[in-house]
Amino acid sequence: MSQKHLKEAFISNLNGTSLLEVSAGLSLAPLCLLGRGLLLILYYLHYGKPLSSRKYSLLLDFLVLVSPLVLSCTVLSPVVFFMPAIIAAFCAGVFSKIYSQRKHETRVPFRQVLKDFQETYLDPEYIPAITAFRVYVNVLTSISILAVDFPQYPRRYAKAETYGTGVMDLGVGAFIFGNALVCPEVRQKSYVTQPRFSNLARQFFSVWPLIFLGVGRLLSVKSIEYHEHTSEYGVHWNFFFTLAFVRLAASLLLALFPKNNSWIVAISLAVLYQLILNTTSLKTFILHGSNGRDTRVGFLNANREGLLSLFGYLAIYMASVQVGLCLLKCRNSVKAWIEAVCFLALTVLVLFVFLHVSQAYVDPVSRRMANLSYCIWVVAHCLTFFTCFVVADLMLVFTKLLVKGSSVPCCWNVVKPPNTSRKHETEAVPIRKEGKLAHICLISAINKNQLLFFLLANVMTGTVNILIDTIHSKTAFTLCMLHLYMFFNCLIMYILHAKNIVLKFW
């Protein structure tokens, strides 16, 4: 077999992993974010000032926020179920050290701190969990698209051929979900009256980079005979085209239907699409082509997975719009966000019940078709992932109450001191805008140029695969390559952020 066919076989005919293992892996990112925040607070407690060195800040962010994720999907994948407990224990140890080493003159009884915490006011315009969610989806995707070509990346994490729940299967849907959270229809204030199709017109202009990147990827892959998984999207289709067409279709639906009812549109789309799959020959066509023997003759046959899965991805997008609208309701206190976390947890529980019923009686999860079970699975796991980030942020807010003047980048902005008694006035949290801190954070750096980060990761992945025989790489070499690749991508974003450069031309 040629090198191209060897690599194609290496990423084909896989069946995914368990829902529990995917959940265990997802919990690592919020725990890493919490650990980084606690370390910064501990540093402030010891030295009386925030970590201001850009060099050390980047090193800390990379080692704590990125490196554990690279290790978890390679050499530490056999113990991935123990990793959340290990990182959580580390966070607990750091928190215990912070709690015990507070300055005596600023110590407040724990019960009072708890009361102050619930009454703390947060900036309602800045929700750090949304930024962290979108950035980490990008980071995890970037790690996986290169790591999957190395033998140290478990085959069960790669995209499943037909049915299954691989880690990379979730990444595709999570990308769609994250885009919808910050779409113009969500960010637009309800009291602002605009022409009905104004957002649709803007989206037509804003998706041209995605179309351009999709065409560029298609031409480059075909010209150099780069290995590709045909049953993923088809012969000519790719994820850039999916992103572009889903955004356009969603803007049209949101112009026709009230955006507050987007959840109804999402359910209707997913259920109707599943009914058509089950009652017609559409499922057979997607899996086996029009002749039943996997023909790729004709544009529709050649790209059937990419074209028909648009219905499922559109349902995910519309569901995420509803989530985004719910999140941006004015919640300006910790207590309100605790209530929101409880509501999100209940919603996740209900969705997992529906997922169990759907898999048992309708159809197993299939990213290839983007069927009903896949839509439910993606929304459920994305909400779980997001909720974990909210909980991590709330824990950091609580810790900052213990250490007066401490700060954590990409954490909630405390905009008003809690209503404490005169006795504890000196311990009140100062008014500050932590989202605009002078020192640089890797999360905000990647967030500023997310599309560029994803594009750079794709280009670097292609370059590494062309230059290196990834399939037969040794463990030490694999870890070295993945860390260098991710550090280079992060460093570019960090430099651009330091120079306040946003590469956006639309």
Coordinates of N, CA and C in Angstrom, one line a residue, residues 175-357:
F175 N -18.1 22.6 17.4 CA -17.6 23.7 16.6 C -18.9 24.5 16.2
I176 N -19.9 23.8 15.7 CA -21.1 24.4 15.2 C -21.8 25.1 16.4
F177 N -21.9 24.4 17.5 CA -22.5 24.9 18.7 C -21.9 26.1 19.2
G178 N -20.5 26.2 19.3 CA -19.8 27.3 19.7 C -20.0 28.5 18.8
N179 N -20.1 28.3 17.5 CA -20.3 29.4 16.6 C -21.6 30.1 16.8
A180 N -22.7 29.3 17.1 CA -24.0 29.8 17.3 C -24.2 30.6 18.6
L181 N -23.4 30.2 19.6 CA -23.5 30.9 20.9 C -23.2 32.4 20.7
V182 N -22.4 32.8 19.7 CA -22.1 34.2 19.6 C -22.5 34.8 18.2
C183 N -23.5 34.2 17.6 CA -23.9 34.6 16.3 C -24.6 36.0 16.4
P184 N -24.7 36.8 15.4 CA -25.3 38.1 15.5 C -26.7 38.1 16.0
E185 N -27.5 37.1 15.7 CA -28.9 37.1 16.3 C -28.9 36.9 17.8
V186 N -27.9 36.3 18.4 CA -27.8 36.1 19.8 C -27.3 37.4 20.4
R187 N -26.3 38.0 19.9 CA -25.7 39.2 20.4 C -26.5 40.4 20.3
Q188 N -27.4 40.4 19.3 CA -28.3 41.6 19.0 C -29.3 41.8 20.2
K189 N -29.3 43.0 20.7 CA -30.2 43.3 21.8 C -31.7 43.2 21.4
S190 N -32.5 42.7 22.2 CA -33.9 42.4 21.8 C -34.7 43.7 21.5
Y191 N -34.2 44.8 22.2 CA -34.9 46.1 22.0 C -34.4 46.9 20.7
V192 N -33.4 46.4 20.1 CA -32.9 47.0 18.9 C -33.7 46.5 17.7
T193 N -34.4 47.4 17.0 CA -35.2 47.0 15.8 C -34.4 47.2 14.6
Q194 N -34.2 46.1 13.8 CA -33.5 46.1 12.6 C -34.3 45.5 11.5
P195 N -34.0 45.8 10.2 CA -34.7 45.1 9.1 C -34.7 43.6 9.3
R196 N -35.7 42.9 8.9 CA -35.9 41.5 9.2 C -34.7 40.6 8.6
F197 N -34.2 41.0 7.4 CA -33.2 40.2 6.8 C -31.8 40.8 6.8
S198 N -31.6 41.8 7.7 CA -30.3 42.5 7.8 C -29.2 41.5 8.2
N199 N -29.5 40.6 9.2 CA -28.5 39.7 9.6 C -28.1 38.7 8.5
L200 N -29.1 38.3 7.7 CA -28.9 37.4 6.6 C -28.0 38.0 5.6
A201 N -28.2 39.3 5.3 CA -27.4 40.0 4.3 C -25.9 40.1 4.9
R202 N -25.8 40.3 6.2 CA -24.4 40.4 6.7 C -23.7 39.0 6.7
Q203 N -24.5 38.0 6.9 CA -23.9 36.6 6.9 C -23.4 36.3 5.5
F204 N -24.1 36.7 4.5 CA -23.7 36.4 3.1 C -22.3 37.0 2.9
F205 N -22.1 38.2 3.5 CA -20.8 38.8 3.3 C -19.7 38.1 4.2
S206 N -20.1 37.7 5.5 CA -19.2 37.3 6.4 C -18.7 35.8 6.2
V207 N -19.4 35.0 5.4 CA -19.0 33.6 5.2 C -18.0 33.4 4.1
W208 N -17.7 34.5 3.3 CA -16.8 34.3 2.2 C -15.4 33.8 2.6
P209 N -14.9 34.1 3.8 CA -13.6 33.5 4.1 C -13.7 32.0 4.3
L210 N -14.9 31.5 4.8 CA -15.1 30.0 5.0 C -15.2 29.4 3.6
I211 N -15.9 30.0 2.7 CA -16.0 29.4 1.3 C -14.6 29.4 0.7
F212 N -13.9 30.5 0.8 CA -12.5 30.6 0.3 C -11.6 29.5 0.8
L213 N -11.7 29.3 2.2 CA -10.9 28.3 2.8 C -11.3 26.9 2.4
G214 N -12.6 26.7 2.2 CA -13.1 25.4 1.8 C -12.5 25.1 0.4
V215 N -12.6 26.1 -0.5 CA -12.1 25.9 -1.9 C -10.6 25.6 -1.9
G216 N -9.9 26.4 -1.0 CA -8.4 26.3 -0.9 C -8.0 24.9 -0.4
R217 N -8.8 24.4 0.6 CA -8.4 23.1 1.2 C -8.7 22.0 0.1
L218 N -9.8 22.2 -0.6 CA -10.1 21.2 -1.7 C -9.0 21.1 -2.7
L219 N -8.6 22.3 -3.2 CA -7.6 22.3 -4.3 C -6.3 21.8 -3.8
S220 N -5.9 22.2 -2.6 CA -4.6 21.7 -2.0 C -4.6 20.2 -1.8
V221 N -5.6 19.7 -1.2 CA -5.7 18.3 -0.9 C -5.6 17.4 -2.2
K222 N -6.4 17.9 -3.2 CA -6.4 17.1 -4.5 C -5.1 17.3 -5.2
S223 N -4.5 18.4 -5.2 CA -3.2 18.7 -6.0 C -2.0 17.9 -5.4
I224 N -2.0 17.7 -4.1 CA -0.8 17.0 -3.5 C -1.2 15.5 -3.2
E225 N -2.4 15.1 -3.5 CA -2.9 13.8 -3.2 C -2.7 13.5 -1.7
Y226 N -3.2 14.4 -0.9 CA -3.1 14.3 0.6 C -4.2 13.2 1.0
H227 N -3.9 12.4 2.0 CA -4.8 11.4 2.4 C -6.1 12.0 3.0
E228 N -7.2 11.5 2.7 CA -8.5 12.0 3.2 C -9.5 10.8 3.5
H229 N -10.4 11.0 4.4 CA -11.4 10.1 4.8 C -12.7 10.4 4.0
T230 N -12.9 9.8 2.9 CA -14.0 10.1 2.0 C -15.3 10.1 2.6
S231 N -15.6 9.1 3.4 CA -16.9 8.9 4.0 C -17.2 10.0 5.1
E232 N -16.2 10.8 5.4 CA -16.4 11.9 6.4 C -17.4 13.0 5.9
Y233 N -17.0 13.6 4.8 CA -17.9 14.6 4.2 C -18.2 14.3 2.7
G234 N -17.4 13.5 2.1 CA -17.5 13.2 0.6 C -16.2 13.5 -0.1
V235 N -16.3 13.5 -1.4 CA -15.1 13.7 -2.3 C -14.7 15.1 -2.3
H236 N -15.6 16.1 -2.4 CA -15.3 17.5 -2.6 C -15.6 18.4 -1.4
W237 N -16.5 17.9 -0.6 CA -17.0 18.7 0.5 C -16.0 18.7 1.7
N238 N -16.0 19.7 2.5 CA -15.2 19.7 3.7 C -15.9 20.6 4.8
F239 N -15.3 20.6 6.0 CA -16.0 21.2 7.1 C -16.1 22.7 7.0
F240 N -15.3 23.4 6.2 CA -15.4 24.8 6.0 C -16.7 25.1 5.2
F241 N -17.0 24.3 4.2 CA -18.3 24.5 3.5 C -19.5 24.2 4.4
T242 N -19.4 23.2 5.3 CA -20.5 23.0 6.2 C -20.7 24.2 7.1
L243 N -19.7 24.7 7.7 CA -19.8 25.9 8.6 C -20.5 27.1 7.8
A244 N -20.0 27.3 6.6 CA -20.6 28.4 5.8 C -22.1 28.2 5.5
F245 N -22.5 27.1 5.0 CA -23.8 26.8 4.6 C -24.8 26.8 5.8
V246 N -24.3 26.2 6.9 CA -25.1 26.2 8.1 C -25.4 27.6 8.6
R247 N -24.4 28.4 8.6 CA -24.6 29.8 9.1 C -25.6 30.6 8.2
L248 N -25.5 30.4 6.9 CA -26.4 31.0 6.0 C -27.9 30.5 6.2
A249 N -28.0 29.2 6.3 CA -29.3 28.6 6.4 C -29.9 29.0 7.8
A250 N -29.1 29.1 8.8 CA -29.6 29.5 10.1 C -30.1 30.9 10.1
S251 N -29.3 31.8 9.5 CA -29.7 33.2 9.4 C -31.1 33.4 8.7
L252 N -31.3 32.5 7.6 CA -32.6 32.6 6.9 C -33.7 32.1 7.8
L253 N -33.5 31.0 8.6 CA -34.5 30.5 9.5 C -34.8 31.5 10.6
L254 N -33.8 32.2 11.1 CA -33.9 33.2 12.2 C -34.6 34.5 11.7
A255 N -34.5 34.7 10.4 CA -35.2 35.8 9.8 C -36.7 35.5 9.6
L256 N -37.0 34.2 9.4 CA -38.4 33.8 9.1 C -39.2 33.5 10.4
F257 N -38.5 33.0 11.4 CA -39.1 32.6 12.7 C -38.5 33.4 13.8
P258 N -39.3 33.6 14.9 CA -38.8 34.4 16.1 C -37.7 33.6 16.7
K259 N -36.6 34.4 17.0 CA -35.4 33.7 17.5 C -35.6 33.1 18.9
N260 N -36.6 33.6 19.6 CA -36.9 33.0 20.9 C -37.5 31.6 20.8
N261 N -37.9 31.2 19.6 CA -38.5 29.9 19.4 C -37.6 29.0 18.6
S262 N -36.3 29.4 18.6 CA -35.3 28.6 17.8 C -35.2 27.1 18.3
W263 N -35.5 26.9 19.6 CA -35.5 25.5 20.1 C -36.6 24.7 19.4
I264 N -37.7 25.3 19.1 CA -38.8 24.6 18.4 C -38.4 24.2 17.0
V265 N -37.7 25.1 16.3 CA -37.2 24.9 15.0 C -36.1 23.8 15.0
A266 N -35.3 23.8 16.0 CA -34.2 22.8 16.2 C -34.8 21.4 16.3
I267 N -35.8 21.3 17.2 CA -36.4 20.0 17.4 C -37.2 19.5 16.2
S268 N -37.9 20.4 15.5 CA -38.6 20.1 14.3 C -37.7 19.6 13.2
L269 N -36.6 20.3 13.0 CA -35.6 19.9 12.0 C -35.0 18.5 12.3
A270 N -34.6 18.3 13.5 CA -33.9 17.0 13.9 C -34.9 15.8 13.8
V271 N -36.1 16.0 14.3 CA -37.1 14.9 14.3 C -37.6 14.6 12.9
L272 N -37.8 15.7 12.1 CA -38.3 15.5 10.7 C -37.2 14.8 9.9
Y273 N -36.0 15.2 10.0 CA -34.9 14.6 9.3 C -34.7 13.1 9.7
Q274 N -34.9 12.8 11.0 CA -34.8 11.4 11.4 C -36.0 10.6 10.9
L275 N -37.2 11.2 10.8 CA -38.3 10.5 10.2 C -38.1 10.1 8.8
I276 N -37.5 11.1 8.0 CA -37.2 10.8 6.6 C -36.1 9.7 6.5
L277 N -35.1 9.8 7.4 CA -34.1 8.7 7.4 C -34.7 7.3 7.6
N278 N -35.7 7.2 8.5 CA -36.2 5.9 8.9 C -37.3 5.4 7.9
T279 N -38.0 6.4 7.3 CA -39.2 6.0 6.5 C -38.9 6.0 5.0
T280 N -37.8 6.4 4.6 CA -37.4 6.4 3.1 C -36.1 5.7 2.9
S281 N -35.6 5.7 1.7 CA -34.3 5.1 1.4 C -33.1 6.0 1.6
L282 N -33.4 7.2 2.3 CA -32.3 8.2 2.4 C -31.1 7.7 3.2
K283 N -31.4 6.9 4.3 CA -30.3 6.3 5.1 C -29.4 5.4 4.3
T284 N -30.0 4.6 3.5 CA -29.3 3.7 2.6 C -28.5 4.4 1.6
F285 N -29.1 5.5 1.1 CA -28.4 6.3 0.1 C -27.1 7.0 0.7
I286 N -27.2 7.5 1.9 CA -26.1 8.1 2.6 C -25.0 7.1 2.9
L287 N -25.4 5.9 3.3 CA -24.4 5.0 3.7 C -23.8 4.2 2.5
H288 N -24.6 4.0 1.5 CA -24.1 3.1 0.4 C -24.3 3.6 -1.0
G289 N -24.7 4.9 -1.1 CA -24.9 5.5 -2.4 C -26.1 5.0 -3.2
S290 N -26.3 5.6 -4.3 CA -27.6 5.3 -5.1 C -27.6 3.9 -5.6
N291 N -26.5 3.3 -5.9 CA -26.5 1.9 -6.4 C -26.3 0.8 -5.3
G292 N -26.2 1.3 -4.1 CA -26.0 0.3 -3.0 C -24.6 -0.2 -2.9
R293 N -23.7 0.2 -3.7 CA -22.3 -0.3 -3.7 C -21.3 0.9 -3.5
D294 N -21.7 1.9 -2.8 CA -20.9 3.0 -2.4 C -20.3 3.8 -3.6
T295 N -21.2 4.0 -4.6 CA -20.8 4.7 -5.8 C -20.5 6.2 -5.4
R296 N -19.6 6.8 -6.1 CA -19.3 8.2 -5.9 C -19.4 9.0 -7.3
V297 N -20.3 8.4 -8.2 CA -20.5 9.0 -9.5 C -21.6 10.1 -9.4
G298 N -21.3 11.3 -9.8 CA -22.2 12.4 -9.7 C -21.9 13.2 -8.4
F299 N -22.3 14.5 -8.5 CA -21.9 15.4 -7.4 C -22.7 15.0 -6.1
L300 N -24.0 14.6 -6.2 CA -24.7 14.2 -5.0 C -24.2 13.0 -4.4
N301 N -23.9 12.0 -5.2 CA -23.3 10.7 -4.7 C -21.9 11.0 -4.1
A302 N -21.2 11.8 -4.7 CA -19.8 12.1 -4.3 C -19.7 12.8 -2.9
N303 N -20.7 13.6 -2.6 CA -20.7 14.4 -1.4 C -21.9 14.3 -0.6
R304 N -22.5 13.1 -0.6 CA -23.8 12.9 0.1 C -23.7 13.1 1.6
E305 N -22.6 12.6 2.2 CA -22.5 12.8 3.7 C -22.5 14.3 4.0
G306 N -21.6 15.1 3.4 CA -21.5 16.5 3.7 C -22.8 17.3 3.4
L307 N -23.5 17.0 2.3 CA -24.7 17.7 1.9 C -25.9 17.4 2.8
L308 N -26.1 16.1 3.1 CA -27.3 15.7 3.9 C -27.1 15.9 5.4
S309 N -25.9 15.8 5.9 CA -25.7 16.1 7.3 C -25.9 17.5 7.7
L310 N -26.0 18.4 6.7 CA -26.3 19.8 7.0 C -27.6 20.0 7.8
F311 N -28.6 19.1 7.6 CA -29.8 19.2 8.3 C -29.6 19.0 9.8
G312 N -28.8 18.0 10.2 CA -28.5 17.8 11.6 C -27.7 18.9 12.2
Y313 N -26.7 19.4 11.5 CA -25.8 20.5 12.0 C -26.7 21.8 12.1
L314 N -27.6 21.9 11.2 CA -28.5 23.1 11.3 C -29.3 23.0 12.6
A315 N -29.8 21.8 12.9 CA -30.6 21.7 14.1 C -29.7 22.0 15.4
I316 N -28.5 21.5 15.4 CA -27.6 21.8 16.5 C -27.4 23.3 16.6
Y317 N -27.2 24.0 15.5 CA -27.0 25.5 15.5 C -28.2 26.2 16.1
M318 N -29.4 25.8 15.7 CA -30.6 26.5 16.2 C -30.8 26.2 17.7
A319 N -30.4 25.0 18.1 CA -30.5 24.7 19.6 C -29.5 25.6 20.3
S320 N -28.3 25.8 19.8 CA -27.3 26.6 20.4 C -27.7 28.1 20.5
V321 N -28.4 28.5 19.4 CA -29.0 29.9 19.5 C -29.9 30.1 20.7
Q322 N -30.7 29.1 20.9 CA -31.6 29.2 22.1 C -30.8 29.2 23.4
V323 N -29.7 28.4 23.5 CA -28.9 28.4 24.6 C -28.2 29.8 24.8
G324 N -27.7 30.3 23.7 CA -27.1 31.6 23.8 C -28.0 32.7 24.3
L325 N -29.2 32.7 23.8 CA -30.2 33.7 24.2 C -30.5 33.6 25.7
C326 N -30.6 32.3 26.2 CA -30.8 32.0 27.6 C -29.7 32.5 28.5
L327 N -28.4 32.3 28.0 CA -27.2 32.7 28.8 C -27.1 34.2 28.9
L328 N -27.5 34.9 27.8 CA -27.3 36.4 27.8 C -28.4 37.2 28.5
K329 N -29.3 36.5 29.1 CA -30.3 37.2 30.0 C -29.5 37.8 31.1
C330 N -29.9 39.0 31.5 CA -29.2 39.7 32.5 C -29.1 39.0 33.9
R331 N -28.0 38.4 34.1 CA -27.7 37.8 35.4 C -26.5 38.5 36.0
N332 N -26.7 39.3 37.0 CA -25.6 40.1 37.5 C -25.1 39.7 38.9
S333 N -25.5 38.5 39.4 CA -25.1 38.0 40.7 C -24.7 36.6 40.7
V334 N -23.8 36.2 41.6 CA -23.4 34.8 41.7 C -24.6 33.9 42.0
K335 N -25.5 34.4 42.8 CA -26.7 33.6 43.2 C -27.5 33.3 41.9
A336 N -27.7 34.2 41.0 CA -28.4 34.0 39.8 C -27.7 33.0 38.9
W337 N -26.4 33.0 38.9 CA -25.6 32.1 38.1 C -25.7 30.7 38.7
I338 N -25.7 30.6 40.0 CA -25.9 29.2 40.6 C -27.2 28.6 40.2
E339 N -28.2 29.5 40.2 CA -29.6 29.0 39.7 C -29.5 28.5 38.3
A340 N -28.7 29.3 37.4 CA -28.6 28.9 36.0 C -27.9 27.6 35.9
V341 N -26.8 27.4 36.7 CA -26.1 26.1 36.7 C -27.0 25.0 37.0
C342 N -27.9 25.1 38.0 CA -28.8 24.1 38.3 C -29.8 23.8 37.2
F343 N -30.3 24.8 36.5 CA -31.2 24.7 35.4 C -30.4 23.9 34.2
L344 N -29.2 24.3 34.0 CA -28.4 23.7 32.9 C -28.2 22.2 33.2
A345 N -27.9 21.9 34.5 CA -27.6 20.5 34.9 C -28.9 19.7 34.7
L346 N -30.0 20.3 35.0 CA -31.3 19.6 34.9 C -31.6 19.3 33.4
T347 N -31.3 20.3 32.5 CA -31.5 20.2 31.1 C -30.6 19.1 30.5
V348 N -29.3 19.0 31.0 CA -28.4 18.0 30.6 C -28.9 16.6 30.9
L349 N -29.4 16.5 32.2 CA -30.0 15.2 32.6 C -31.1 14.7 31.7
V350 N -32.0 15.7 31.4 CA -33.2 15.3 30.5 C -32.7 14.9 29.1
L351 N -31.7 15.6 28.6 CA -31.2 15.3 27.3 C -30.5 13.9 27.2
F352 N -29.8 13.6 28.3 CA -29.2 12.3 28.3 C -30.2 11.1 28.4
V353 N -31.3 11.4 29.1 CA -32.4 10.5 29.1 C -33.0 10.3 27.7
F354 N -33.2 11.4 27.0 CA -33.7 11.4 25.6 C -32.7 10.7 24.7
L355 N -31.4 10.9 25.0 CA -30.4 10.2 24.2 C -30.4 8.7 24.3
H356 N -30.6 8.3 25.6 CA -30.7 6.8 25.8 C -31.9 6.2 25.1
V357 N -33.0 6.9 25.1 CA -34.3 6.5 24.5 C -34.1 6.4 22.9

